[in-house]
Short mmCIF file of C-alpha atoms and ligand atoms in Angstrom, two decimals:
data_model
loop_
_atom_site.label_atom_id
_atom_site.label_comp_id
_atom_site.label_asym_id
_atom_site.label_seq_id
_atom_site.Cartn_x
_atom_site.Cartn_y
_atom_site.Cartn_z
CA MET A 1 -92.66 -11.11 -19.56
CA ALA A 2 -89.13 -9.69 -19.45
CA THR A 3 -87.43 -6.56 -18.14
CA ALA A 4 -84.46 -4.61 -19.44
CA HIS A 5 -82.09 -7.09 -17.76
CA ILE A 6 -84.11 -10.20 -16.84
CA GLU A 7 -85.68 -12.68 -19.25
CA SER A 8 -87.56 -14.76 -16.63
CA GLN A 9 -91.30 -15.31 -16.72
CA LEU A 10 -93.19 -13.95 -13.72
CA GLU A 11 -93.88 -17.44 -12.36
CA ASP A 12 -90.20 -18.43 -12.70
CA ILE A 13 -89.15 -16.31 -9.72
CA ALA A 14 -89.86 -17.33 -6.10
CA PRO A 15 -90.87 -14.70 -3.51
CA VAL A 16 -87.56 -15.24 -1.69
CA VAL A 17 -84.27 -14.75 -3.53
CA LEU A 18 -80.72 -15.57 -2.48
CA MET A 19 -78.31 -13.18 -4.16
CA PRO A 20 -74.61 -13.98 -4.52
CA GLY A 21 -72.48 -11.46 -6.41
CA ASP A 22 -70.88 -14.09 -8.64
CA PRO A 23 -73.04 -15.77 -11.33
CA LEU A 24 -70.98 -18.98 -11.02
CA ARG A 25 -71.72 -19.04 -7.31
CA ALA A 26 -75.43 -18.97 -8.19
CA LYS A 27 -74.80 -21.98 -10.45
CA TYR A 28 -72.85 -23.75 -7.67
CA ILE A 29 -75.71 -23.24 -5.20
CA ALA A 30 -78.30 -24.44 -7.71
CA GLU A 31 -76.27 -27.55 -8.51
CA ASN A 32 -75.37 -28.45 -4.93
CA PHE A 33 -78.30 -27.32 -2.77
CA LEU A 34 -81.46 -27.22 -4.92
CA GLU A 35 -83.64 -29.91 -6.50
CA ASP A 36 -85.81 -29.72 -9.63
CA VAL A 37 -83.78 -26.74 -10.78
CA LYS A 38 -84.64 -24.54 -13.73
CA GLN A 39 -82.30 -21.87 -15.06
CA VAL A 40 -84.38 -18.70 -15.25
CA ASN A 41 -81.94 -16.06 -16.47
CA SER A 42 -78.83 -15.89 -18.60
CA VAL A 43 -79.03 -12.33 -19.92
CA ARG A 44 -75.51 -10.84 -19.60
CA ASN A 45 -74.52 -14.18 -18.00
CA MET A 46 -76.17 -12.99 -14.77
CA PHE A 47 -77.25 -16.55 -14.04
CA ALA A 48 -80.37 -17.26 -12.02
CA TYR A 49 -82.01 -20.53 -10.99
CA THR A 50 -85.22 -21.52 -9.28
CA GLY A 51 -85.57 -24.84 -7.50
CA ASN A 52 -86.69 -26.58 -4.34
CA TYR A 53 -84.84 -26.51 -1.04
CA LYS A 54 -86.33 -28.91 1.53
CA GLY A 55 -89.48 -28.89 -0.60
CA LYS A 56 -89.87 -25.09 -0.83
CA ARG A 57 -89.24 -22.93 -3.88
CA VAL A 58 -86.27 -20.58 -3.77
CA THR A 59 -84.61 -18.47 -6.46
CA VAL A 60 -80.86 -17.85 -6.57
CA PHE A 61 -80.08 -14.76 -8.67
CA ALA A 62 -76.61 -13.22 -9.08
CA SER A 63 -76.20 -9.48 -8.58
CA GLY A 64 -72.84 -8.69 -10.14
CA MET A 65 -70.54 -6.26 -8.35
CA GLY A 66 -71.24 -2.82 -6.92
CA ILE A 67 -74.29 -0.72 -6.13
CA PRO A 68 -75.27 0.03 -9.75
CA SER A 69 -75.49 -3.67 -10.58
CA VAL A 70 -77.20 -4.86 -7.38
CA GLY A 71 -79.47 -1.82 -7.67
CA ILE A 72 -80.72 -2.89 -11.10
CA TYR A 73 -81.40 -6.55 -10.24
CA SER A 74 -82.96 -5.91 -6.85
CA TYR A 75 -85.20 -3.17 -8.28
CA GLU A 76 -86.44 -5.35 -11.11
CA LEU A 77 -86.98 -8.41 -8.89
CA TYR A 78 -88.90 -6.52 -6.20
CA ASN A 79 -90.82 -4.23 -8.52
CA PHE A 80 -91.63 -6.41 -11.55
CA TYR A 81 -91.36 -9.97 -10.19
CA HIS A 82 -93.12 -9.36 -6.84
CA VAL A 83 -90.13 -10.64 -4.85
CA GLU A 84 -90.63 -10.00 -1.12
CA SER A 85 -87.21 -10.79 0.34
CA ILE A 86 -83.65 -10.79 -0.96
CA ILE A 87 -80.82 -12.25 1.09
CA ARG A 88 -77.43 -11.24 -0.26
CA ILE A 89 -74.74 -13.88 0.28
CA GLY A 90 -71.44 -12.29 -0.55
CA THR A 91 -67.81 -11.92 0.35
CA CYS A 92 -66.25 -9.00 2.16
CA GLY A 93 -63.08 -7.55 3.59
CA SER A 94 -62.52 -6.44 7.16
CA PHE A 95 -60.25 -4.11 9.06
CA HIS A 96 -61.68 -4.96 12.47
CA LYS A 97 -59.26 -6.68 14.83
CA ASP A 98 -61.92 -9.07 16.20
CA VAL A 99 -62.83 -10.36 12.73
CA LYS A 100 -61.00 -13.35 11.29
CA LEU A 101 -60.81 -14.71 7.78
CA LEU A 102 -63.86 -16.82 6.92
CA ASP A 103 -65.99 -15.45 9.74
CA VAL A 104 -69.62 -15.23 8.66
CA ILE A 105 -71.07 -11.76 9.20
CA LEU A 106 -74.62 -10.43 9.19
CA SER A 107 -74.96 -6.79 8.23
CA GLN A 108 -77.43 -4.96 10.47
CA ASN A 109 -76.59 -1.56 9.00
CA ALA A 110 -74.70 -0.47 5.92
CA TYR A 111 -72.98 2.90 5.66
CA CYS A 112 -72.15 4.37 2.27
CA LYS A 113 -70.97 7.62 0.75
CA THR A 114 -72.60 7.61 -2.64
CA TYR A 115 -74.71 9.69 -4.99
CA PHE A 116 -77.01 6.70 -5.70
CA PRO A 117 -79.93 7.77 -3.43
CA LYS A 118 -79.81 11.38 -4.64
CA LEU A 119 -80.02 10.29 -8.26
CA LEU A 120 -82.68 7.64 -7.66
CA ASP A 121 -85.22 9.53 -5.58
CA GLY A 122 -83.58 12.56 -3.96
CA GLY A 123 -82.72 10.47 -0.88
CA GLU A 124 -79.72 10.58 1.42
CA ASP A 125 -76.69 8.36 1.80
CA GLY A 126 -75.21 7.44 5.20
CA PHE A 127 -76.53 4.60 7.35
CA ILE A 128 -79.36 2.28 6.29
CA SER A 129 -80.63 -0.78 8.12
CA SER A 130 -81.50 -4.25 6.84
CA SER A 131 -84.74 -6.09 7.67
CA GLU A 132 -85.02 -6.84 11.37
CA GLU A 133 -87.44 -9.68 10.57
CA LEU A 134 -85.04 -11.40 8.17
CA ASN A 135 -82.11 -10.80 10.50
CA GLN A 136 -83.92 -12.48 13.40
CA LYS A 137 -84.57 -15.53 11.22
CA LEU A 138 -80.94 -15.67 10.07
CA ILE A 139 -79.63 -15.33 13.64
CA GLU A 140 -82.01 -18.04 14.88
CA VAL A 141 -81.09 -20.45 12.06
CA ALA A 142 -77.37 -19.89 12.66
CA ARG A 143 -77.85 -20.54 16.38
CA ARG A 144 -79.79 -23.75 15.71
CA ASN A 145 -77.09 -24.99 13.32
CA HIS A 146 -74.29 -24.04 15.76
CA ILE A 147 -72.75 -21.73 13.18
CA PRO A 148 -71.11 -18.66 14.75
CA LEU A 149 -72.47 -15.43 13.27
CA LYS A 150 -71.10 -11.95 13.94
CA THR A 151 -73.57 -9.09 13.56
CA GLY A 152 -72.68 -5.45 13.04
CA ASN A 153 -72.14 -2.51 10.73
CA THR A 154 -70.88 -2.73 7.17
CA ILE A 155 -69.13 -0.19 4.99
CA THR A 156 -70.41 -0.29 1.43
CA SER A 157 -67.84 1.33 -0.83
CA ASP A 158 -68.04 2.45 -4.46
CA VAL A 159 -64.37 1.55 -4.85
CA PHE A 160 -62.65 -1.73 -4.03
CA ASP A 161 -60.86 -0.58 -0.89
CA LEU A 162 -57.80 -2.75 -1.49
CA TYR A 163 -57.02 -0.58 -4.53
CA CYS A 164 -57.21 2.73 -2.62
CA ASP A 165 -53.97 4.70 -2.31
CA SER A 166 -54.15 4.56 1.48
CA LYS A 167 -56.21 2.38 3.82
CA GLU A 168 -55.85 5.02 6.56
CA GLU A 169 -57.25 7.73 4.28
CA PHE A 170 -60.04 5.37 3.17
CA ARG A 171 -61.06 4.69 6.79
CA LYS A 172 -61.18 8.45 7.54
CA ASN A 173 -64.16 8.78 5.18
CA TYR A 174 -66.33 6.80 7.60
CA PRO A 175 -67.69 7.40 11.12
CA GLU A 176 -65.78 6.30 14.23
CA GLN A 177 -68.19 3.43 14.93
CA ASP A 178 -67.14 -0.21 14.71
CA PHE A 179 -67.46 -1.67 11.22
CA LEU A 180 -67.06 -5.43 10.93
CA SER A 181 -67.02 -5.63 7.15
CA VAL A 182 -66.40 -3.72 3.95
CA GLU A 183 -68.00 -4.66 0.64
CA MET A 184 -69.67 -3.01 -2.33
CA GLU A 185 -73.39 -3.90 -2.49
CA ALA A 186 -75.29 -4.01 0.84
CA PHE A 187 -76.26 -0.32 0.94
CA GLY A 188 -77.72 -0.45 -2.58
CA LEU A 189 -79.79 -3.54 -1.80
CA PHE A 190 -81.07 -2.16 1.53
CA TYR A 191 -81.92 1.18 -0.07
CA ILE A 192 -83.97 -0.36 -2.89
CA ALA A 193 -85.75 -2.69 -0.44
CA LYS A 194 -86.71 0.19 1.85
CA LYS A 195 -87.88 2.34 -1.06
CA LEU A 196 -90.15 -0.43 -2.37
CA GLY A 197 -91.42 -1.61 1.04
CA LYS A 198 -89.62 -4.97 0.77
CA LYS A 199 -87.17 -6.94 2.90
CA ALA A 200 -83.41 -7.33 2.48
CA ALA A 201 -80.58 -8.88 4.46
CA CYS A 202 -76.89 -9.45 3.85
CA LEU A 203 -74.64 -12.30 4.94
CA MET A 204 -70.94 -12.21 4.10
CA THR A 205 -67.90 -14.43 4.38
CA VAL A 206 -64.67 -12.58 5.18
CA VAL A 207 -62.07 -13.17 2.45
CA ASP A 208 -59.69 -10.22 3.06
CA SER A 209 -58.59 -9.05 6.49
CA LEU A 210 -56.13 -6.45 7.64
CA TYR A 211 -55.48 -8.39 10.87
CA ASP A 212 -55.55 -11.95 9.57
CA GLN A 213 -53.23 -12.58 6.63
CA ARG A 214 -53.26 -16.40 6.62
CA SER A 215 -53.52 -18.04 3.25
CA LEU A 216 -56.58 -20.24 3.07
CA THR A 217 -57.04 -23.71 1.69
CA SER A 218 -59.83 -24.23 -0.79
CA GLU A 219 -61.40 -26.63 1.72
CA GLU A 220 -61.55 -23.89 4.39
CA ARG A 221 -63.16 -21.51 1.89
CA GLU A 222 -65.70 -24.12 0.85
CA THR A 223 -66.69 -24.91 4.45
CA SER A 224 -67.30 -21.27 5.32
CA LEU A 225 -69.22 -20.71 2.10
CA LYS A 226 -71.41 -23.74 2.75
CA GLU A 227 -72.21 -22.49 6.25
CA MET A 228 -73.31 -19.12 4.90
CA ILE A 229 -75.41 -20.71 2.14
CA THR A 230 -77.06 -23.08 4.62
CA ILE A 231 -78.01 -20.24 6.97
CA ALA A 232 -79.49 -18.25 4.08
CA LEU A 233 -81.43 -21.18 2.59
CA ASP A 234 -82.83 -22.37 5.94
CA ALA A 235 -83.93 -18.82 6.78
CA ALA A 236 -85.38 -18.34 3.28
CA ILE A 237 -87.85 -21.20 3.68
CA GLU A 238 -89.11 -20.26 7.18
N1 HPA B 1 -63.35 -4.91 -0.03
C1 HPA B 1 -64.49 -4.71 -0.68
N2 HPA B 1 -65.21 -5.68 -1.17
C2 HPA B 1 -64.75 -6.93 -1.03
C3 HPA B 1 -63.55 -7.18 -0.38
C4 HPA B 1 -62.81 -6.13 0.15
O1 HPA B 1 -61.73 -6.28 0.74
N3 HPA B 1 -63.35 -8.52 -0.40
C5 HPA B 1 -64.41 -9.05 -1.05
N4 HPA B 1 -65.25 -8.09 -1.43
#
């Protein structure tokens, strides 16, 4: 079996998938957190691995950047590989004053202005929610591991906001509500999950912040990343 973008066999993919944007992050997770690992995709270098975490099978599959890319991989994994849950583990920016660099954020809702739903199935953009069931697991695991987790709304943008002419003009495109994070994939993942009757969640580490301009050490980055990965893996096997 193979799809247009995935060469894996059906049995190579676990029902729960962790989805970083970066293929090399998928490799890092496989090498540092999983046992008995098998590489299950390398088409377009969108690396994917399946292995055991605490004795349970988990797949880590990269999504690439942006809604079109995450839309393709999540659709194919849910629809052709019978995946039930995808937990995105990404990075994000923030222009919320209570959010600091390297905070770990759980996206309860993603808001996006995009033509993606209209083109896919005549649907609407705007707000979409993630899986309440997955979110409860992620929140519980974070609490048990004493890892602080901020939960809230996410802006999913079709452009990298740091390259917009004006941050003020960018912000005016979105509702007045509080948004903890801005990134480029969550809405696409949540939309595909909802369409196919599957579950999706999104954890993010803050790497750009309007209110926190510290420069980070690689050790600080690694610690925050490891916390996010641990939350996702422990929730994935529950
Ligand atoms: N904006 C959008 N996506 C991102 C950012 C950001 O500032 N940082 C990491 N991914």
